Amino acid sequence: MQNKTLVYDGTFDGFLSAVFYVFEHKLEDVYLQNQFSSTERMFSEKEEILTENVKADRVWKGIQNKLGKSQSYKLYYAFLSEKNGVEDVLLNMIKYIFSDIPNVANDFSQASVLEISKIAKMVGREKHRMEAFVRFKLTKDGIYFSNIEPDFNVLPLISSHFKKRYADQKWLIYDIKRRFGLFYDLDKVDTITLYFPDDFDFTKTDENIFANQEFEFQKLWQDYFKSVNITSRKNMKLHIQHVPKRYWKYMSEKLN
Amino acid sequence: MSFERTQEKLKILADAAKYDVSCSSSGSKRANKNNGLGNASGMGICHSYTEDGRCVSLLKILLTNYCIFDCAYCVTRKSNDIKRAAFKVQEVVDLTINFYRRNYIEGLFLSSGIFKSADYTMERLVAVAKKLRLEENFNGYIHLKSIPGASDELMHEAGLYADRLSVNIEIPTESGLRRLAPDKKREDFIKPMLKIKNDIIENASEKKVIKSTPKFAPAGQSTQMIIGASGENDFQIMQTSNFFYKSYNLKRVYYSGYVPISYDSRLPQIGTDVPMLRENRLYQTDWLMRFYGFDVSEILNQNHQNLDLDIDPKLGWALRNLHEFPIDVNTADKRMLARIPGLGMKSVYKIINARRFRKLNWDHLKKIGIAFNRAKFFMVCDSNQFERRDLTAERIKGLILQNSTSKYQKTLSNQLNLFA
């Protein structure tokens, strides 16, 4: 039998719909592929999968029943890594979950379980880092704005943290790489897309856009950051390990 | 708020507070109330790291660096010729709120020099916390430094608004304290600690009866000792520490390697290295006491008054107690597993879980992530290859050191580094 490539729309529901399709048609030799992915597989028959929430929900509920809530989230985390081929590892794990072996979630002797757990851990780490490293800047129209550029698609994971924490201020966190953001309007968080001019510099605090006092607080924060350092204990290796350089360009204490 | 003035004050008062080690914002669960600002999560978040590698989780500042005391080890001492400044209550509130809104910090750590009197100073610290909670509806983390000698009523009020309270005992021994801080008395630290401890206990029992009882210092209290300023040995330090854990239910004791800041002849001279490795060994010992079931006297006692610098304290203990080994990982209880050098508590829990399914061999243990190089001398498992040689403690230590590279190697070397 010729192998098949199922193309889904890039969403988690789309992915789960494709998984549903695999089980429904008892497909063996199959790949799952994001429609935006550029990988081409030779001699593979392509099939577009429609995203159907009902089917996606059934798969997700099934996984949750088998693994419990917190373990199932590992699969979602791993999915958000957007790593090349992660869908196929996930599919392997899901097949294993629905086999008859009990308590498979911690069976690290199974390659896909180990792999997913590793990827989920990386995504979890970046989620935590974004909760820490987001730097809001107050705009002239009273919105606390931040832009990020994470390796993984962690925006959906940090939404509730920021909603709980900043309930009394409007805020917007924008993912430059994936061109979408979260906007909280004092009531609910929405996913939005924004238009920025081509020459917009995300590392600068443009005085046409940001409030006057924004510059003062950035300066105070930079001063504070310098003052708390103890020169005789300087340890840049440790510093960079904690705050990897790729995040520096949007952290106000690192801009001067 | 005048920006220039605040800027100058912040530089002075953050600089003066940086020697306080505590910056943790964990251990307090405070939910965001009435759509206000902020919450405190159980874990805490480090929002940045200084270039010396320490975390920045709180806005750590002094309310003022005016001080009527003259403690030799302290930059803020009255005889030190430095610029003085003092924040107004509202300035601290504004800084905290604005930093917090920008996601720079998890909350506030507020300490102070003592101006006028202990109560006068403490009152102002409490006023900041009160304003943050009641006027700004702020639910982030607040750590207040208790001022030694402040009254019980003020200490109690502080606990109603702060997540954590602490008073630094600074010098581990009474004689050292007398010598370096002639104005301070040990009782002055103990009294507020005792008050807080009792109030925490009382609050907990009230909460059992009436659920709506307001929180009282939910993250408990902590203290700090300066290491290497007053000549005490590790045995004395950890005894003091153990005493405070046991008698005052402290959440944490911090150890702060003394950074020379003055030419006082009673203290290490400027330019003397900060004892970072020693500090690290003391923290390791602290962990062994709190999480690994060691009694402090097993690690430090009359016969063994200082920690080894070249090996960690658990390995040191194991080498002095070879008769307890080897331990069979497939049968030993949790307490003994935790005593094997190279096994952390996470590995211990993984081993206990995993051995329910099968007998563990070296391969399993390596995958779990134990430090094989150290552990192999102290344990047996379901493999034939283990260390059968009857090695002396000296020999084992030699073999371990040969096969490991310490990140402190530079510090350890006795050789002068002429060409660095």
Coordinates of C-alpha atoms in Angstrom, one line a residue, chain A residues 145-150 155 173-181 196 200-203 249-250:
Chain A
F145 CA 2.4 46.5 25.1
S146 CA 5.0 43.8 24.8
N147 CA 6.6 41.9 21.9
I148 CA 8.2 38.5 22.1
E149 CA 9.9 36.2 19.7
P150 CA 9.9 32.8 21.4
L155 CA 1.5 32.4 23.5
I173 CA 1.6 40.6 24.0
Y174 CA 2.6 40.2 20.4
D175 CA 4.6 37.3 18.9
I176 CA 6.6 38.9 16.1
K177 CA 7.7 35.6 14.6
R178 CA 4.2 34.2 14.3
R179 CA 2.4 37.5 13.7
F180 CA -0.3 37.3 16.2
G181 CA -0.9 38.6 19.7
F196 CA 3.2 47.1 11.8
F200 CA 9.0 49.3 12.8
D201 CA 11.8 48.6 15.3
F202 CA 10.6 46.4 18.1
T203 CA 13.7 47.0 20.2
K249 CA 17.0 42.5 22.5
Y250 CA 13.5 43.0 24.0

